[in-house]
Amino acid sequence: MGKTLFDKVWDAHVVDVIENGPQILYIDKHLIHEVTSPQAFNELESRRIPVARPDKIVATADHNTPTLNQHLPLKDELSRNQLEQLTKNCAKNKITLYGLGHENNGIVHVIAPELGFTQPGMTMVCGDSHTSTHGAFGTIAFGIGTSQVAQVFASQCLLLEKPKSLRVNVNGKLAKGVLPKDVILYIISKLGTNSGTGYFCEYAGNVFEEMSMEGRMTVCNMSIEMGARGGMIAPDETTFEYVKGREFAPKGAAFDQKVAEWKTLPTDADAIFDQEYSINAEDIGPMITYGTNPGMGIKITENIPELKDASFEKSLAYMNFNKGESLIHKAINYVFIGSCTNSRIEDFRIAAAFVKGKKKAHNITAWLVPGSQKVAKQIEAEGLKAIFEMAGFTLRQPGCSACLAMNDDKIPEGEYCVSTSNRNFEGRQGQGARTILASPLVAAATAIEGRIVDITKYIN
Amino acid sequence: MEKFIQLISTAVPLETENVDTDQIIPARFLKATDKLGFGDNVFRDWRFHKDGSVNESFPLNQSIYGGSILVAGNNFGCGSSREHAAWALAGYGFKVIVSSFFADIFKGNALNNGVLPIQVSEVFLKDLLGEIQADPSLEISIDLENQYISYSNKKEAFEIDAYKKVCLINGYDDIDFLISKKDKINAFEATQ
C-alpha cells in the first residue's frame, strides 16, 4: 500500500517506537512566543536541564504586544514582564529572538514562512494551536502545550501517538468572490468542529493546487477549528517558488537537491486514508459565522438554521441572533483584518482592491493589522497603504491583536465585529464581544458599508 | 507530578458542549510567567458577570455541587492549545474531567498535569449528568489501575494510553523519559 504525504514526513522523523506506547518524533523547527514559553523555561531551569538545540528554535513576540507606539515601553506591567522574560530566556539560552520592533518581528505563523524557516517535509511545533498553518508547505506542523514545549527544549523530541489520516478533497471551480477563507469555513461548517479530532488532515484537489501559498496557509491555519491537530497540502511548484530565495531557505545546489527530495513527498496514488470527504467547489459561497464556534457558519446568502439544541440556543443568545434570520443588512461597528489566518500581503491586496475609491462607513472602527513588519513594508511599497488611507483607514503595527485581545485591541461588550481571524468563541475578542468570522473581502465590504452586505451581488 | 491511582468524589456537572479553552481560562489571564493562581480564574466569565457579581446559576457557584470531578458536555477543551486551561482546572482542584469527547491538545495537556480526562459514552454521560443533578451528593468512583468509572450500580470502562497510565500512577513525566533516550536521539541526529 502506498504512503500518504503525512506518513512520509512522519516516518522520516521517528527516532524510536515505544512498545504499547507512543513514538518519539524528532522536531526540526521549534517556534516560541512570550505567552506559552516562560513556564517551560522555568521547568528546565528548576530541573537543571539545558536546552538541547537552541539552533533549532526561533522566537518572536506577538501575542500580547501593542499595535500602536511599539517604540514606547509597554504600559501593561504583566505584558511587559512576559516580554522581558522572553528576552532574558532567549539571551541566556542563545535562541534567536525577533523582538518587538525588529525588522523580522511579527506573528509567529506569518514570519516563519516569509523568512524561509518553514520548508516542505519538516516537523514543526509551537505552543500555539494555529501552528497547523505551516502545513501549507507539506510540513507536519502542530500546536503543543507548554509541558511539550519543555520536552522539545530538553530533547528536541516529542512523545506522540501517530494520528489517523483524513483527506478532504475539493474539486471544481470556485465562484467569484469565494476566497480560501470561505473554503475552510465551508469545510468546517459541513464537517463540524470535532470531525478532525484524532486525525491529521490532507487537503487535496485542484482548488488547493491552484491556490497561492497565502491561501493554502489560511486553509491549513484553521485545521484545528475542526479538531484536527494539523492540515497539510502537497508541496508543488507554487511551494518551491515561494520558498526559493528566502533568507533561511537553502540556496543554490542545496536548494535544487531539497526540491528533488520534496518532489517525492506527495501522497502515493494507492494510499488509503482512514477517513475521506469530497466537496464540490461550486457548492461553496462567501461564508459568515453566526455562532460561538467556527463550525457555526453559513453562506452569506443563507439564513441561520433552526435547530433545537441547548448549546446551539446558548450560542445564539450570546450573539443576540434569532433562528432563521439572515445576517445581511445587520449593522456592524467593528471590523478586524488581521491574525495568523488573514494578515498576509494577499489579504491586504484583496481588501485594498475593494476599498479603492470608496470611503469607510462613519460608524465603523476598523483595525487593519499586518501580520509582520515585512508585510507592513510591502503594503506600503505596493501603494496599498495610500489606498487604505484615502478610504479613511489607518494601518496598525504587527501582532496578534484583536484575534485574542490580549493587548488593548478589545472589542467592547455587546458589539459585533466582522473579523478575518479564526475563532468566534465567547469573549474571544473582548469580554462580551460578538465575533463574526469572514474573509478579508467580506470584512472590507462591511467596513465600507457599516453593515453586512450580500457580497455576491456586490461583485457581480 | 502527584501520583494518581484511585479517586472517590462528588462531581460538578457542566452540561454545555464544545467548551473551549478560552472559556476555561480567558486570554487576559495568560500573562503570568509561572503556573500558579490560574485556579482563581477558571471559567472566569461564566462564574462572574461583567460587573464582578457572582453568576449564581453557574454550576461551579452552586454550593450543592462540589468535589474534584468535573462532568462536562461533548468536545471538551477545544480551541487554543493554552496549557493554562489545564493549570486552571488543576489549580481549582479538579483531578478528573469526564466527557464524551475531548479535544486532542487539551487531553495531552491535562495528562501532563496529573488531571485525568475520562472519555465515556454519550449514554453514560447523559445518565451521569442527570444523576448528579438529581443528587449532588452522588459519589463517583474512578479506578485508574483497572480503568473504570462507576457510580450507584453503573460502571463503564475507559481507555487510556498504556504509557500515560504508567506516568500517572507513578507520577513520572515525559521529560525524564525523553532524556533517558538521549543516545537514540543523538544517533538519529547524526543521520540527518
XYZ file of C-alpha atoms in Angstrom:
652
model
C 0.000 0.000 0.000
C 1.215 3.485 -0.796
C 2.076 6.135 1.735
C 0.401 9.444 2.395
C 2.247 12.762 2.470
C 1.805 12.668 6.233
C 3.214 9.112 6.532
C 6.300 10.035 4.538
C 7.157 13.047 6.677
C 6.245 11.351 9.959
C 8.139 8.122 9.262
C 11.274 10.073 8.370
C 11.250 11.659 11.840
C 10.625 8.660 14.105
C 13.545 8.220 16.497
C 12.085 5.269 18.352
C 8.822 3.415 18.924
C 7.828 2.538 22.489
C 6.157 -0.835 22.799
C 2.421 -0.380 23.525
C 3.035 3.320 23.724
C 3.873 6.479 21.851
C 6.565 7.165 19.286
C 9.486 9.527 19.741
C 9.253 12.115 16.996
C 12.144 14.394 16.099
C 11.287 18.080 15.688
C 13.109 20.122 13.023
C 11.917 23.575 13.975
C 10.505 24.897 17.231
C 8.809 28.294 17.220
C 8.207 30.058 20.520
C 6.473 33.226 21.730
C 6.075 35.097 25.002
C 2.850 33.525 26.319
C 3.380 29.762 26.271
C 7.151 29.565 26.809
C 8.041 31.108 30.227
C 6.796 28.163 32.315
C 8.711 25.761 30.051
C 11.958 27.685 30.549
C 11.302 27.713 34.325
C 10.703 23.963 34.282
C 14.063 23.276 32.645
C 15.885 25.698 34.872
C 14.425 24.211 38.065
C 15.475 20.744 36.919
C 18.881 21.982 35.719
C 18.326 20.662 32.208
C 19.971 22.589 29.336
C 18.123 23.494 26.111
C 19.199 20.711 23.736
C 19.191 22.514 20.365
C 18.851 26.295 20.641
C 19.833 26.498 16.952
C 16.515 24.868 16.039
C 14.403 27.396 17.938
C 13.124 30.774 16.714
C 11.339 33.226 18.988
C 9.066 36.197 18.359
C 6.907 38.485 20.483
C 3.374 38.663 19.108
C 0.505 37.624 21.377
C 0.252 40.495 23.826
C 2.206 43.210 22.035
C 0.586 46.602 21.323
C -0.243 47.546 17.725
C 0.369 51.256 18.311
C 3.546 53.010 19.502
C 5.651 49.862 19.659
C 8.729 52.033 20.198
C 7.458 53.061 23.649
C 7.773 50.887 26.765
C 4.739 48.632 27.271
C 2.165 50.181 29.597
C 0.781 46.876 30.844
C 3.100 45.567 33.530
C 2.249 41.885 33.104
C 2.727 42.011 29.319
C 5.986 43.889 29.763
C 7.168 41.259 32.215
C 6.350 38.449 29.766
C 8.335 40.160 27.015
C 11.260 40.770 29.368
C 11.209 37.118 30.390
C 11.283 36.051 26.737
C 14.228 38.351 26.031
C 16.110 37.055 29.067
C 15.339 33.414 28.356
C 16.427 33.699 24.729
C 19.654 35.520 25.613
C 20.509 33.005 28.322
C 19.871 30.026 26.042
C 21.295 31.551 22.833
C 17.975 31.451 20.977
C 17.312 33.768 18.020
C 14.645 36.299 19.032
C 12.834 38.716 16.734
C 11.525 41.011 19.427
C 9.234 43.992 19.198
C 10.464 46.478 16.587
C 12.879 44.026 14.895
C 12.535 44.022 11.106
C 11.696 40.288 11.228
C 9.139 40.635 14.025
C 5.534 39.610 13.544
C 3.016 36.858 14.175
C 4.878 33.583 14.583
C 2.930 31.844 11.784
C 3.496 34.730 9.398
C 7.223 35.276 9.947
C 8.428 31.653 9.827
C 7.221 31.085 6.240
C 8.278 34.512 4.987
C 11.797 34.083 6.395
C 12.109 30.621 4.840
C 12.227 28.694 8.131
C 9.150 26.734 7.037
C 10.102 24.163 4.408
C 8.424 21.068 2.967
C 8.969 17.739 4.705
C 9.805 19.254 8.083
C 8.322 18.664 11.505
C 7.480 21.954 13.237
C 5.857 22.753 16.573
C 4.874 25.805 18.574
C 2.920 26.399 21.757
C 0.047 27.682 19.665
C -2.753 25.685 18.090
C -2.557 27.574 14.779
C 0.863 26.089 14.082
C -1.109 23.981 11.606
C -0.611 26.982 9.256
C 2.799 25.667 8.170
C 1.186 22.506 6.805
C 0.576 24.578 3.668
C 4.168 23.681 2.717
C 3.731 19.916 3.123
C 5.111 20.198 6.652
C 3.912 18.308 9.723
C 3.180 21.295 11.931
C 1.019 21.329 15.026
C 0.334 23.142 18.273
C 1.598 21.856 21.608
C 1.073 22.613 25.292
C 3.720 24.173 27.500
C 4.781 20.805 29.015
C 5.564 19.723 25.456
C 7.443 22.976 24.816
C 9.636 21.942 27.755
C 10.023 18.435 26.299
C 11.233 19.829 22.986
C 13.591 22.199 24.809
C 15.023 19.244 26.720
C 15.284 16.701 23.925
C 14.267 18.225 20.542
C 11.690 15.410 20.510
C 8.099 14.711 21.485
C 6.302 11.582 22.623
C 3.300 11.171 20.364
C 0.824 8.641 19.141
C 0.598 8.648 15.386
C -2.715 10.272 14.442
C -5.180 8.777 11.967
C -5.316 10.101 8.420
C -8.039 12.208 6.859
C -8.290 13.712 3.388
C -10.596 16.495 2.297
C -10.863 16.831 -1.481
C -12.222 19.989 -3.049
C -12.509 19.934 -6.813
C -14.179 22.213 -9.314
C -14.267 25.938 -9.927
C -14.720 28.446 -7.121
C -17.195 31.229 -7.828
C -16.062 34.840 -7.985
C -15.574 36.292 -4.509
C -15.024 32.882 -2.893
C -11.677 33.020 -1.094
C -9.552 30.404 0.713
C -11.141 31.572 3.998
C -14.567 30.704 2.604
C -13.328 27.272 1.547
C -12.127 26.377 5.036
C -15.147 27.949 6.797
C -17.375 25.924 4.468
C -15.467 22.697 5.194
C -15.712 23.239 8.963
C -19.407 24.139 8.757
C -20.117 20.891 6.892
C -17.849 18.531 8.861
C -18.189 20.067 12.354
C -15.766 21.333 14.985
C -14.671 17.912 16.225
C -14.711 15.961 12.961
C -10.927 16.137 12.704
C -10.064 15.246 16.304
C -7.535 12.406 16.366
C -6.679 12.985 12.702
C -4.101 14.814 10.650
C -5.788 16.236 7.575
C -4.574 16.498 3.991
C -6.319 18.959 1.670
C -6.281 17.796 -1.933
C -7.888 18.640 -5.237
C -7.494 21.276 -7.919
C -8.834 24.063 -5.677
C -5.812 23.784 -3.381
C -3.409 23.121 -6.253
C -4.476 26.410 -7.818
C -4.243 28.372 -4.550
C -1.399 30.729 -3.656
C 0.773 29.875 -0.643
C -1.026 32.614 1.313
C -4.359 30.937 0.558
C -3.044 27.500 1.483
C -1.800 28.922 4.784
C -5.265 30.343 5.530
C -6.801 26.910 4.924
C -4.260 24.896 6.935
C -4.356 27.506 9.719
C -7.951 26.617 10.586
C -7.496 22.816 10.589
C -7.545 22.956 14.377
C -11.024 24.527 14.232
C -12.393 21.180 13.064
C -10.341 19.470 15.753
C -7.504 18.216 13.507
C -4.074 18.628 15.034
C -2.822 19.765 11.675
C -3.532 20.072 7.980
C -1.225 19.613 5.003
C -1.108 20.367 1.312
C 1.300 18.556 -1.007
C 4.280 20.701 -1.994
C 4.465 21.647 -5.678
C 5.995 24.297 -7.935
C 3.981 27.027 -6.154
C 5.571 25.930 -2.874
C 9.116 25.710 -4.246
C 8.762 29.113 -5.906
C 7.626 30.652 -2.600
C 10.485 29.125 -0.569
C 13.190 29.913 -3.130
C 15.449 32.815 -2.203
C 14.017 33.355 1.293
C 16.549 34.312 3.936
C 16.802 30.960 5.748
C 15.926 28.674 2.832
C 18.646 26.513 1.265
C 20.443 28.190 -1.645
C 21.906 27.094 -4.989
C 22.684 23.397 -5.378
C 21.444 22.681 -1.853
C 18.066 24.114 -2.814
C 17.878 22.019 -6.001
C 18.704 18.900 -4.008
C 15.973 19.736 -1.498
C 13.440 20.294 -4.285
C 14.251 16.821 -5.647
C 13.508 15.393 -2.178
C 10.350 17.468 -1.760
C 9.027 16.176 -5.069
C 8.857 12.671 -3.582
C 6.584 13.787 -0.740
C 3.078 13.894 -2.300
C 0.680 11.096 -1.354
C 1.017 7.942 -3.450
C -1.896 7.161 -5.759
C -2.702 3.905 -3.922
C -2.504 5.323 -0.373
C -5.621 4.792 1.727
C -6.920 7.301 4.274
C -8.804 6.376 7.463
C -11.432 8.945 6.529
C -12.089 10.878 3.341
C -14.533 13.613 2.286
C -15.174 15.207 -1.095
C -16.658 18.626 -1.681
C -17.672 20.372 -4.913
C -16.100 23.791 -5.278
C -19.301 25.035 -6.924
C -21.237 24.440 -3.674
C -19.064 26.907 -1.740
C -20.074 30.556 -1.377
C -18.773 33.532 0.583
C -19.177 32.477 4.230
C -20.018 34.100 7.518
C -20.395 32.715 11.048
C -23.398 33.351 13.303
C -22.473 31.442 16.473
C -19.724 30.895 19.003
C -17.657 28.213 17.347
C -16.138 28.248 13.846
C -18.356 25.373 12.731
C -21.407 27.630 13.050
C -21.059 29.097 9.594
C -23.433 29.722 6.690
C -23.159 31.143 3.210
C -23.728 34.866 3.454
C -26.908 34.423 1.400
C -28.335 31.780 3.768
C -30.350 32.119 6.957
C -29.335 30.906 10.418
C -30.506 27.289 10.786
C -33.332 26.365 13.114
C -32.015 23.725 15.495
C -33.427 22.595 18.818
C -30.360 22.161 20.986
C -29.370 23.767 24.300
C -25.763 24.583 23.288
C -26.950 25.997 19.942
C -29.526 28.196 21.678
C -26.993 29.375 24.276
C -24.732 30.357 21.406
C -27.437 32.341 19.569
C -28.431 34.059 22.809
C -24.824 35.192 23.283
C -24.726 36.536 19.716
C -28.204 38.074 20.073
C -29.293 36.438 16.801
C -32.510 34.582 16.082
C -33.059 31.228 14.457
C -33.960 31.539 10.797
C -32.756 35.126 10.369
C -30.450 36.476 7.652
C -27.357 38.454 8.622
C -27.494 40.661 5.536
C -28.100 44.330 6.489
C -27.057 43.663 10.095
C -25.386 46.844 11.393
C -21.772 46.355 12.402
C -19.462 48.816 14.195
C -16.151 46.920 14.248
C -14.023 45.270 11.590
C -10.732 43.451 12.168
C -8.462 42.470 9.291
C -5.512 40.577 10.700
C -4.432 37.431 12.639
C -2.351 34.416 11.599
C -5.281 33.404 9.385
C -5.561 36.501 7.175
C -2.820 39.102 7.677
C -0.555 38.332 4.741
C 0.064 40.566 1.752
C -2.551 38.847 -0.389
C -5.224 39.563 2.236
C -4.412 43.272 2.199
C -4.335 43.294 -1.601
C -7.880 41.899 -1.618
C -9.091 44.407 0.962
C -7.344 47.309 -0.808
C -8.772 46.359 -4.203
C -12.251 46.519 -2.706
C -11.921 49.765 -0.737
C -10.103 51.624 -3.518
C -12.014 54.786 -4.351
C -14.599 54.185 -1.596
C -14.964 55.615 1.923
C -15.088 53.821 5.252
C -18.539 53.992 6.866
C -18.744 56.552 9.713
C -19.933 54.044 12.296
C -17.037 51.677 11.657
C -13.931 51.290 13.794
C -11.564 49.223 11.669
C -8.335 47.644 12.824
C -6.065 46.662 9.955
C -3.144 44.784 11.455
C -0.403 43.390 9.177
C 0.985 40.013 10.213
C 4.593 41.131 10.236
C 6.972 44.041 9.744
C 7.723 42.654 6.291
C 4.028 42.581 5.349
C 3.683 46.154 6.662
C 6.587 47.279 4.476
C 5.179 45.524 1.440
C 1.766 47.117 1.977
C 3.468 50.480 1.783
C 5.729 49.538 -1.150
C 2.769 48.334 -3.239
C 0.862 51.562 -2.627
C -1.860 49.798 -0.622
C -1.273 51.946 2.445
C -2.165 55.036 0.432
C -5.351 53.367 -0.828
C -6.399 52.469 2.725
C -5.651 55.981 3.976
C -7.603 57.587 1.131
C -10.566 55.431 2.147
C -10.262 56.546 5.771
C -8.418 53.568 7.261
C -5.201 53.582 9.264
C -2.850 50.630 9.484
C -1.578 49.447 12.835
C 1.668 47.686 13.777
C 2.057 43.873 13.546
C 0.857 41.404 16.158
C -1.944 39.008 17.087
C -4.038 41.999 18.178
C -7.840 41.648 18.314
C -7.774 37.961 17.378
C -7.437 37.120 21.052
C -7.476 40.576 22.637
C -4.548 40.038 24.983
C -3.405 43.592 24.276
C -5.509 46.771 24.201
C -7.267 45.856 20.933
C -10.501 44.688 22.525
C -13.984 44.809 21.013
C -16.412 46.388 23.534
C -19.094 44.315 25.242
C -22.130 43.582 23.103
C -20.583 44.893 19.883
C -20.331 42.818 16.721
C -17.004 42.528 14.945
C -16.639 41.139 11.440
C -13.230 39.573 11.762
C -10.820 37.747 9.474
C -9.447 35.809 12.464
C -10.075 32.175 13.296
C -12.212 31.952 16.435
C -15.611 33.307 17.351
C -15.648 31.876 20.887
C -17.480 33.825 23.592
C -15.333 36.717 24.745
C -12.511 35.880 22.349
C -12.151 39.474 21.138
C -13.001 41.042 24.495
C -15.468 40.303 27.290
C -18.963 40.152 25.844
C -17.722 40.856 22.296
C -19.540 39.114 19.430
C -17.337 37.828 16.633
C -18.443 37.104 13.072
C -15.766 35.289 11.078
C -15.385 36.092 7.386
C -12.923 36.564 4.537
C -10.924 39.785 4.033
C -13.270 40.641 1.156
C -16.413 40.388 3.305
C -14.622 42.274 6.108
C -13.610 45.076 3.729
C -17.153 45.346 2.333
C -18.549 45.520 5.884
C -16.126 48.332 6.708
C -17.274 50.356 3.698
C -20.994 49.768 4.210
C -21.158 49.738 8.021
C -23.306 46.639 7.797
C -23.134 43.140 6.375
C -23.851 43.112 2.653
C -24.539 40.371 0.145
C -21.084 40.336 -1.385
C -22.238 38.031 -4.197
C -24.471 40.840 -5.538
C -21.840 43.466 -4.927
C -19.135 41.884 -7.065
C -21.278 40.605 -9.933
C 3.797 15.241 39.424
C 1.450 13.823 42.083
C 0.625 10.121 41.741
C -2.877 9.157 40.678
C -4.348 5.745 41.452
C -7.937 5.916 42.691
C -10.420 8.639 43.401
C -13.845 8.728 45.020
C -15.546 12.095 44.888
C -18.696 14.051 44.233
C -18.783 15.970 40.946
C -19.748 19.278 39.363
C -21.990 18.951 36.261
C -21.403 21.264 33.289
C -23.759 20.219 30.506
C -22.537 22.733 27.904
C -20.980 21.204 24.790
C -17.881 22.422 22.919
C -16.393 24.120 25.994
C -13.318 25.807 24.536
C -10.141 26.694 26.416
C -10.933 30.417 26.025
C -13.869 29.806 28.396
C -11.803 27.665 30.782
C -9.253 30.478 31.052
C -9.771 33.730 29.092
C -6.728 35.134 27.262
C -6.390 38.170 29.515
C -5.265 35.845 32.313
C -2.427 34.314 30.296
C 0.147 36.925 31.245
C 1.715 35.060 34.156
C 5.164 33.516 33.871
C 4.520 30.734 36.397
C 1.793 28.098 36.748
C 0.247 29.413 39.957
C -3.021 31.217 40.564
C -4.880 30.154 37.418
C -7.436 28.227 39.510
C -8.878 31.522 40.773
C -9.850 32.464 37.243
C -11.119 29.153 35.887
C -14.326 29.770 33.866
C -13.982 33.405 34.930
C -16.526 34.878 32.502
C -19.092 32.175 33.215
C -18.619 32.335 37.001
C -18.847 36.116 37.232
C -20.904 38.776 35.487
C -19.054 41.672 33.881
C -19.755 43.864 36.953
C -17.932 41.297 39.109
C -21.072 39.859 40.731
C -21.347 36.091 41.035
C -23.391 34.209 38.426
C -25.471 32.091 40.816
C -26.777 29.861 38.065
C -23.337 28.577 37.017
C -22.768 25.086 38.477
C -19.349 25.915 39.979
C -21.054 28.629 42.033
C -23.857 26.419 43.290
C -22.995 25.268 46.808
C -24.873 21.999 46.289
C -22.134 20.920 43.868
C -18.521 20.221 44.723
C -15.734 17.689 44.508
C -12.702 17.053 42.375
C -14.505 15.678 39.294
C -15.910 17.856 36.521
C -18.504 16.179 34.288
C -18.813 18.149 31.043
C -20.587 18.095 27.681
C -19.240 16.721 24.405
C -15.972 18.026 22.829
C -14.467 19.494 25.986
C -11.285 21.592 25.719
C -11.432 22.541 22.043
C -9.660 25.586 20.634
C -6.458 27.172 21.859
C -3.512 24.988 22.929
C -3.029 27.006 26.128
C -1.920 24.629 28.887
C -3.103 27.358 31.258
C -6.542 25.696 30.884
C -5.208 22.502 32.464
C -3.384 24.534 35.146
C -6.607 26.424 35.900
C -8.683 23.245 36.270
C -5.971 21.564 38.351
C -5.483 24.739 40.387
C -9.203 24.880 41.154
C -8.975 21.330 42.467
C -10.217 19.127 39.652
C -8.373 15.828 39.282
C -10.704 14.195 36.752
C -12.706 15.558 33.812
C -15.419 13.308 32.384
C -16.831 13.961 28.912
C -17.995 12.034 25.863
C -15.235 13.607 23.748
C -12.048 15.595 24.343
C -10.037 17.804 22.025
C -6.540 16.382 21.374
C -4.288 19.107 22.700
C -6.305 19.619 25.874
C -6.258 15.883 26.577
C -2.460 15.809 26.372
C -2.110 18.949 28.473
C -4.392 17.534 31.180
C -2.442 14.268 31.366
C 0.828 16.196 31.594
C -0.532 17.914 34.694
C -1.902 14.906 36.517
C -5.513 15.623 35.511
C -7.204 12.516 34.133
C -9.558 13.017 31.162
C -12.045 10.159 31.054
C -13.959 9.636 27.837
C -17.306 7.882 28.359
C -20.187 7.017 26.029
C -22.882 9.623 25.271
C -25.435 7.460 27.103
C -23.260 7.117 30.210
C -22.532 10.848 30.218
C -26.176 11.817 29.905
C -27.212 9.496 32.685
C -24.364 10.658 34.934
C -25.208 14.352 34.425
C -28.848 13.619 35.274
C -27.929 11.621 38.385
C -25.633 14.365 39.715
C -28.332 16.988 39.155
C -30.863 14.758 40.948
C -28.468 14.039 43.801
C -25.423 16.331 44.115
C -24.045 14.131 46.925
C -23.636 11.258 44.460
C -20.193 9.718 44.797
C -18.334 8.705 41.670
C -15.510 6.255 41.795
C -12.517 6.280 39.451
C -10.186 3.306 39.305
C -7.245 4.111 37.053
C -5.478 0.786 37.647
C -8.451 -1.202 36.299
C -9.672 1.615 34.042
C -13.262 2.008 35.061
C -15.586 4.738 36.299
C -18.604 3.840 38.413
C -21.463 5.304 40.453
C -24.520 3.748 42.098
C -24.725 0.391 40.321
C -23.424 1.681 36.989
C -19.973 1.132 35.612
C -18.115 1.858 32.384
C -14.596 1.013 31.283
C -12.424 3.770 29.829
C -9.363 3.809 27.586
C -6.012 5.342 28.398
C -2.678 5.112 26.625
C -0.633 2.422 28.448
C 2.408 4.695 28.674
C 0.386 7.623 30.055
C -1.187 5.325 32.630
C 2.230 4.330 33.944
C 3.201 8.015 34.093
C 0.092 8.966 36.095
C 0.307 6.050 38.515
C 3.976 6.703 39.202
C 3.949 10.486 38.925
C 6.530 10.404 36.073
C 6.645 12.872 33.244
C 7.758 12.795 29.605
C 10.880 14.880 30.129
C 12.524 12.209 32.303
C 11.619 9.595 29.744
C 12.902 11.551 26.741
C 16.175 12.400 28.453
C 16.670 8.690 29.149
C 16.530 8.205 25.346
C 19.293 10.739 24.658
C 21.575 8.191 22.954
C 18.907 7.226 20.438
C 18.105 10.877 19.770
C 21.791 11.679 19.222
C 22.093 8.726 16.855
C 19.075 9.977 14.901
C 20.529 13.483 14.685
C 23.774 12.053 13.315
C 21.852 10.639 10.339
C 20.292 13.981 9.432
